[in-house]
Amino acid sequence: MPDLGRYALEVGFAYAATLILLLTLVGITIWRGRRVKRALQAAEGRRHG
């Protein structure tokens, strides 16, 4: 890791916040995708009896 001098703490927090936000977005996307897939399968099941 490069020497960040006085701003090492701020840069570290920025990296951590970015990583947390990205992981949150990926998690929400996966969760919503699974939920929509279950709803679609249920709708398809009702349609075909």
PDB file of N, CA, C and O in Angstrom:
ATOM      1  N   MET A   1       0.853  -1.174   0.000  1.00  0.00           N
ATOM      2  CA  MET A   1       0.000   0.000   0.000  1.00  0.00           C
ATOM      3  C   MET A   1       0.897   1.235   0.000  1.00  0.00           C
ATOM      4  O   MET A   1       1.867   1.298   0.742  1.00  0.00           O
ATOM      5  N   PRO A   2       0.530   2.217  -0.795  1.00  0.00           N
ATOM      6  CA  PRO A   2       1.361   3.421  -0.857  1.00  0.00           C
ATOM      7  C   PRO A   2       1.284   4.215   0.446  1.00  0.00           C
ATOM      8  O   PRO A   2       0.315   4.128   1.194  1.00  0.00           O
ATOM      9  N   ASP A   3       2.327   4.998   0.677  1.00  0.00           N
ATOM     10  CA  ASP A   3       2.365   5.853   1.858  1.00  0.00           C
ATOM     11  C   ASP A   3       1.382   7.007   1.652  1.00  0.00           C
ATOM     12  O   ASP A   3       1.509   7.779   0.695  1.00  0.00           O
ATOM     13  N   LEU A   4       0.396   7.123   2.525  1.00  0.00           N
ATOM     14  CA  LEU A   4      -0.633   8.141   2.371  1.00  0.00           C
ATOM     15  C   LEU A   4      -0.423   9.344   3.286  1.00  0.00           C
ATOM     16  O   LEU A   4      -1.199  10.292   3.232  1.00  0.00           O
ATOM     17  N   GLY A   5       0.576   9.272   4.124  1.00  0.00           N
ATOM     18  CA  GLY A   5       0.892  10.416   4.973  1.00  0.00           C
ATOM     19  C   GLY A   5      -0.225  10.749   5.940  1.00  0.00           C
ATOM     20  O   GLY A   5      -0.802   9.879   6.583  1.00  0.00           O
ATOM     21  N   ARG A   6      -0.541  12.033   6.014  1.00  0.00           N
ATOM     22  CA  ARG A   6      -1.539  12.504   6.974  1.00  0.00           C
ATOM     23  C   ARG A   6      -2.947  12.005   6.660  1.00  0.00           C
ATOM     24  O   ARG A   6      -3.822  12.038   7.507  1.00  0.00           O
ATOM     25  N   TYR A   7      -3.203  11.626   5.442  1.00  0.00           N
ATOM     26  CA  TYR A   7      -4.567  11.281   5.031  1.00  0.00           C
ATOM     27  C   TYR A   7      -4.841   9.785   5.034  1.00  0.00           C
ATOM     28  O   TYR A   7      -5.852   9.337   4.496  1.00  0.00           O
ATOM     29  N   ALA A   8      -3.961   9.016   5.628  1.00  0.00           N
ATOM     30  CA  ALA A   8      -4.112   7.561   5.623  1.00  0.00           C
ATOM     31  C   ALA A   8      -5.437   7.135   6.258  1.00  0.00           C
ATOM     32  O   ALA A   8      -6.125   6.256   5.741  1.00  0.00           O
ATOM     33  N   LEU A   9      -5.802   7.747   7.365  1.00  0.00           N
ATOM     34  CA  LEU A   9      -7.038   7.377   8.053  1.00  0.00           C
ATOM     35  C   LEU A   9      -8.267   7.684   7.193  1.00  0.00           C
ATOM     36  O   LEU A   9      -9.164   6.845   7.048  1.00  0.00           O
ATOM     37  N   GLU A  10      -8.293   8.866   6.597  1.00  0.00           N
ATOM     38  CA  GLU A  10      -9.432   9.254   5.757  1.00  0.00           C
ATOM     39  C   GLU A  10      -9.550   8.351   4.527  1.00  0.00           C
ATOM     40  O   GLU A  10     -10.649   7.941   4.143  1.00  0.00           O
ATOM     41  N   VAL A  11      -8.419   8.061   3.918  1.00  0.00           N
ATOM     42  CA  VAL A  11      -8.434   7.188   2.740  1.00  0.00           C
ATOM     43  C   VAL A  11      -8.873   5.783   3.139  1.00  0.00           C
ATOM     44  O   VAL A  11      -9.652   5.140   2.435  1.00  0.00           O
ATOM     45  N   GLY A  12      -8.401   5.316   4.277  1.00  0.00           N
ATOM     46  CA  GLY A  12      -8.815   4.002   4.763  1.00  0.00           C
ATOM     47  C   GLY A  12     -10.318   3.935   5.010  1.00  0.00           C
ATOM     48  O   GLY A  12     -10.965   2.959   4.637  1.00  0.00           O
ATOM     49  N   PHE A  13     -10.864   4.987   5.621  1.00  0.00           N
ATOM     50  CA  PHE A  13     -12.314   5.039   5.830  1.00  0.00           C
ATOM     51  C   PHE A  13     -13.066   5.089   4.508  1.00  0.00           C
ATOM     52  O   PHE A  13     -14.125   4.470   4.349  1.00  0.00           O
ATOM     53  N   ALA A  14     -12.537   5.809   3.542  1.00  0.00           N
ATOM     54  CA  ALA A  14     -13.186   5.893   2.234  1.00  0.00           C
ATOM     55  C   ALA A  14     -13.203   4.524   1.553  1.00  0.00           C
ATOM     56  O   ALA A  14     -14.223   4.116   0.981  1.00  0.00           O
ATOM     57  N   TYR A  15     -12.081   3.799   1.619  1.00  0.00           N
ATOM     58  CA  TYR A  15     -12.039   2.455   1.050  1.00  0.00           C
ATOM     59  C   TYR A  15     -13.018   1.530   1.770  1.00  0.00           C
ATOM     60  O   TYR A  15     -13.743   0.755   1.139  1.00  0.00           O
ATOM     61  N   ALA A  16     -13.041   1.605   3.085  1.00  0.00           N
ATOM     62  CA  ALA A  16     -13.937   0.747   3.857  1.00  0.00           C
ATOM     63  C   ALA A  16     -15.399   1.053   3.535  1.00  0.00           C
ATOM     64  O   ALA A  16     -16.206   0.138   3.339  1.00  0.00           O
ATOM     65  N   ALA A  17     -15.744   2.336   3.473  1.00  0.00           N
ATOM     66  CA  ALA A  17     -17.126   2.721   3.160  1.00  0.00           C
ATOM     67  C   ALA A  17     -17.521   2.248   1.765  1.00  0.00           C
ATOM     68  O   ALA A  17     -18.634   1.749   1.552  1.00  0.00           O
ATOM     69  N   THR A  18     -16.615   2.393   0.819  1.00  0.00           N
ATOM     70  CA  THR A  18     -16.892   1.951  -0.549  1.00  0.00           C
ATOM     71  C   THR A  18     -17.108   0.445  -0.599  1.00  0.00           C
ATOM     72  O   THR A  18     -18.045  -0.037  -1.246  1.00  0.00           O
ATOM     73  N   LEU A  19     -16.253  -0.295   0.084  1.00  0.00           N
ATOM     74  CA  LEU A  19     -16.387  -1.747   0.106  1.00  0.00           C
ATOM     75  C   LEU A  19     -17.709  -2.172   0.748  1.00  0.00           C
ATOM     76  O   LEU A  19     -18.410  -3.045   0.221  1.00  0.00           O
ATOM     77  N   ILE A  20     -18.065  -1.525   1.851  1.00  0.00           N
ATOM     78  CA  ILE A  20     -19.330  -1.847   2.524  1.00  0.00           C
ATOM     79  C   ILE A  20     -20.514  -1.556   1.614  1.00  0.00           C
ATOM     80  O   ILE A  20     -21.447  -2.359   1.491  1.00  0.00           O
ATOM     81  N   LEU A  21     -20.491  -0.400   0.949  1.00  0.00           N
ATOM     82  CA  LEU A  21     -21.592  -0.055   0.046  1.00  0.00           C
ATOM     83  C   LEU A  21     -21.691  -1.027  -1.124  1.00  0.00           C
ATOM     84  O   LEU A  21     -22.792  -1.450  -1.502  1.00  0.00           O
ATOM     85  N   LEU A  22     -20.558  -1.390  -1.704  1.00  0.00           N
ATOM     86  CA  LEU A  22     -20.583  -2.340  -2.816  1.00  0.00           C
ATOM     87  C   LEU A  22     -21.117  -3.703  -2.387  1.00  0.00           C
ATOM     88  O   LEU A  22     -21.940  -4.306  -3.089  1.00  0.00           O
ATOM     89  N   LEU A  23     -20.649  -4.186  -1.243  1.00  0.00           N
ATOM     90  CA  LEU A  23     -21.139  -5.478  -0.752  1.00  0.00           C
ATOM     91  C   LEU A  23     -22.631  -5.418  -0.428  1.00  0.00           C
ATOM     92  O   LEU A  23     -23.360  -6.385  -0.678  1.00  0.00           O
ATOM     93  N   THR A  24     -23.080  -4.300   0.108  1.00  0.00           N
ATOM     94  CA  THR A  24     -24.504  -4.132   0.392  1.00  0.00           C
ATOM     95  C   THR A  24     -25.326  -4.167  -0.893  1.00  0.00           C
ATOM     96  O   THR A  24     -26.359  -4.840  -0.966  1.00  0.00           O
ATOM     97  N   LEU A  25     -24.856  -3.456  -1.913  1.00  0.00           N
ATOM     98  CA  LEU A  25     -25.577  -3.449  -3.186  1.00  0.00           C
ATOM     99  C   LEU A  25     -25.619  -4.835  -3.825  1.00  0.00           C
ATOM    100  O   LEU A  25     -26.652  -5.253  -4.349  1.00  0.00           O
ATOM    101  N   VAL A  26     -24.520  -5.551  -3.780  1.00  0.00           N
ATOM    102  CA  VAL A  26     -24.493  -6.904  -4.334  1.00  0.00           C
ATOM    103  C   VAL A  26     -25.436  -7.811  -3.548  1.00  0.00           C
ATOM    104  O   VAL A  26     -26.203  -8.591  -4.125  1.00  0.00           O
ATOM    105  N   GLY A  27     -25.411  -7.699  -2.222  1.00  0.00           N
ATOM    106  CA  GLY A  27     -26.299  -8.512  -1.386  1.00  0.00           C
ATOM    107  C   GLY A  27     -27.767  -8.233  -1.661  1.00  0.00           C
ATOM    108  O   GLY A  27     -28.570  -9.167  -1.784  1.00  0.00           O
ATOM    109  N   ILE A  28     -28.122  -6.955  -1.768  1.00  0.00           N
ATOM    110  CA  ILE A  28     -29.513  -6.593  -2.055  1.00  0.00           C
ATOM    111  C   ILE A  28     -29.924  -7.107  -3.431  1.00  0.00           C
ATOM    112  O   ILE A  28     -31.041  -7.609  -3.605  1.00  0.00           O
ATOM    113  N   THR A  29     -29.034  -7.000  -4.399  1.00  0.00           N
ATOM    114  CA  THR A  29     -29.342  -7.468  -5.749  1.00  0.00           C
ATOM    115  C   THR A  29     -29.591  -8.976  -5.764  1.00  0.00           C
ATOM    116  O   THR A  29     -30.550  -9.447  -6.386  1.00  0.00           O
ATOM    117  N   ILE A  30     -28.751  -9.727  -5.078  1.00  0.00           N
ATOM    118  CA  ILE A  30     -28.933 -11.184  -5.014  1.00  0.00           C
ATOM    119  C   ILE A  30     -30.235 -11.523  -4.290  1.00  0.00           C
ATOM    120  O   ILE A  30     -31.009 -12.375  -4.740  1.00  0.00           O
ATOM    121  N   TRP A  31     -30.504 -10.855  -3.165  1.00  0.00           N
ATOM    122  CA  TRP A  31     -31.716 -11.117  -2.394  1.00  0.00           C
ATOM    123  C   TRP A  31     -32.968 -10.816  -3.222  1.00  0.00           C
ATOM    124  O   TRP A  31     -33.898 -11.622  -3.267  1.00  0.00           O
ATOM    125  N   ARG A  32     -32.987  -9.669  -3.901  1.00  0.00           N
ATOM    126  CA  ARG A  32     -34.152  -9.322  -4.718  1.00  0.00           C
ATOM    127  C   ARG A  32     -34.307 -10.277  -5.899  1.00  0.00           C
ATOM    128  O   ARG A  32     -35.431 -10.630  -6.274  1.00  0.00           O
ATOM    129  N   GLY A  33     -33.200 -10.686  -6.497  1.00  0.00           N
ATOM    130  CA  GLY A  33     -33.263 -11.627  -7.613  1.00  0.00           C
ATOM    131  C   GLY A  33     -33.880 -12.947  -7.202  1.00  0.00           C
ATOM    132  O   GLY A  33     -34.708 -13.510  -7.918  1.00  0.00           O
ATOM    133  N   ARG A  34     -33.479 -13.445  -6.027  1.00  0.00           N
ATOM    134  CA  ARG A  34     -34.062 -14.701  -5.534  1.00  0.00           C
ATOM    135  C   ARG A  34     -35.547 -14.534  -5.236  1.00  0.00           C
ATOM    136  O   ARG A  34     -36.353 -15.423  -5.512  1.00  0.00           O
ATOM    137  N   ARG A  35     -35.909 -13.389  -4.659  1.00  0.00           N
ATOM    138  CA  ARG A  35     -37.316 -13.140  -4.328  1.00  0.00           C
ATOM    139  C   ARG A  35     -38.162 -13.071  -5.602  1.00  0.00           C
ATOM    140  O   ARG A  35     -39.246 -13.658  -5.677  1.00  0.00           O
ATOM    141  N   VAL A  36     -37.676 -12.390  -6.610  1.00  0.00           N
ATOM    142  CA  VAL A  36     -38.410 -12.279  -7.874  1.00  0.00           C
ATOM    143  C   VAL A  36     -38.499 -13.642  -8.555  1.00  0.00           C
ATOM    144  O   VAL A  36     -39.538 -13.989  -9.120  1.00  0.00           O
ATOM    145  N   LYS A  37     -37.420 -14.425  -8.486  1.00  0.00           N
ATOM    146  CA  LYS A  37     -37.444 -15.754  -9.095  1.00  0.00           C
ATOM    147  C   LYS A  37     -38.502 -16.636  -8.440  1.00  0.00           C
ATOM    148  O   LYS A  37     -39.239 -17.351  -9.126  1.00  0.00           O
ATOM    149  N   ARG A  38     -38.591 -16.576  -7.084  1.00  0.00           N
ATOM    150  CA  ARG A  38     -39.624 -17.368  -6.388  1.00  0.00           C
ATOM    151  C   ARG A  38     -41.023 -16.897  -6.779  1.00  0.00           C
ATOM    152  O   ARG A  38     -41.921 -17.719  -7.014  1.00  0.00           O
ATOM    153  N   ALA A  39     -41.218 -15.595  -6.873  1.00  0.00           N
ATOM    154  CA  ALA A  39     -42.530 -15.067  -7.252  1.00  0.00           C
ATOM    155  C   ALA A  39     -42.894 -15.482  -8.680  1.00  0.00           C
ATOM    156  O   ALA A  39     -44.042 -15.828  -8.962  1.00  0.00           O
ATOM    157  N   LEU A  40     -41.920 -15.464  -9.570  1.00  0.00           N
ATOM    158  CA  LEU A  40     -42.169 -15.864 -10.950  1.00  0.00           C
ATOM    159  C   LEU A  40     -42.512 -17.342 -11.034  1.00  0.00           C
ATOM    160  O   LEU A  40     -43.434 -17.733 -11.760  1.00  0.00           O
ATOM    161  N   GLN A  41     -41.790 -18.172 -10.284  1.00  0.00           N
ATOM    162  CA  GLN A  41     -42.090 -19.602 -10.280  1.00  0.00           C
ATOM    163  C   GLN A  41     -43.482 -19.862  -9.721  1.00  0.00           C
ATOM    164  O   GLN A  41     -44.207 -20.724 -10.227  1.00  0.00           O
ATOM    165  N   ALA A  42     -43.887 -19.126  -8.692  1.00  0.00           N
ATOM    166  CA  ALA A  42     -45.231 -19.278  -8.129  1.00  0.00           C
ATOM    167  C   ALA A  42     -46.279 -18.871  -9.146  1.00  0.00           C
ATOM    168  O   ALA A  42     -47.314 -19.555  -9.300  1.00  0.00           O
ATOM    169  N   ALA A  43     -46.049 -17.771  -9.859  1.00  0.00           N
ATOM    170  CA  ALA A  43     -47.000 -17.322 -10.866  1.00  0.00           C
ATOM    171  C   ALA A  43     -47.086 -18.334 -12.007  1.00  0.00           C
ATOM    172  O   ALA A  43     -48.177 -18.617 -12.514  1.00  0.00           O
ATOM    173  N   GLU A  44     -45.970 -18.849 -12.417  1.00  0.00           N
ATOM    174  CA  GLU A  44     -45.970 -19.865 -13.468  1.00  0.00           C
ATOM    175  C   GLU A  44     -46.708 -21.126 -13.016  1.00  0.00           C
ATOM    176  O   GLU A  44     -47.424 -21.745 -13.793  1.00  0.00           O
ATOM    177  N   GLY A  45     -46.531 -21.500 -11.764  1.00  0.00           N
ATOM    178  CA  GLY A  45     -47.226 -22.677 -11.225  1.00  0.00           C
ATOM    179  C   GLY A  45     -48.732 -22.472 -11.213  1.00  0.00           C
ATOM    180  O   GLY A  45     -49.483 -23.398 -11.519  1.00  0.00           O
ATOM    181  N   ARG A  46     -49.174 -21.285 -10.842  1.00  0.00           N
ATOM    182  CA  ARG A  46     -50.625 -21.003 -10.865  1.00  0.00           C
ATOM    183  C   ARG A  46     -51.163 -20.995 -12.295  1.00  0.00           C
ATOM    184  O   ARG A  46     -52.288 -21.433 -12.543  1.00  0.00           O
ATOM    185  N   ARG A  47     -50.352 -20.529 -13.207  1.00  0.00           N
ATOM    186  CA  ARG A  47     -50.803 -20.437 -14.605  1.00  0.00           C
ATOM    187  C   ARG A  47     -50.975 -21.814 -15.225  1.00  0.00           C
ATOM    188  O   ARG A  47     -51.899 -22.047 -15.989  1.00  0.00           O
ATOM    189  N   HIS A  48     -50.085 -22.722 -14.887  1.00  0.00           N
ATOM    190  CA  HIS A  48     -50.124 -24.063 -15.508  1.00  0.00           C
ATOM    191  C   HIS A  48     -50.834 -25.092 -14.629  1.00  0.00           C
ATOM    192  O   HIS A  48     -50.801 -26.274 -14.944  1.00  0.00           O
ATOM    193  N   GLY A  49     -51.433 -24.646 -13.579  1.00  0.00           N
ATOM    194  CA  GLY A  49     -52.233 -25.548 -12.772  1.00  0.00           C
ATOM    195  C   GLY A  49     -51.440 -26.201 -11.747  1.00  0.00           C
ATOM    196  O   GLY A  49     -51.455 -26.993 -11.003  1.00  0.00           O
TER     197      GLY A  49
END
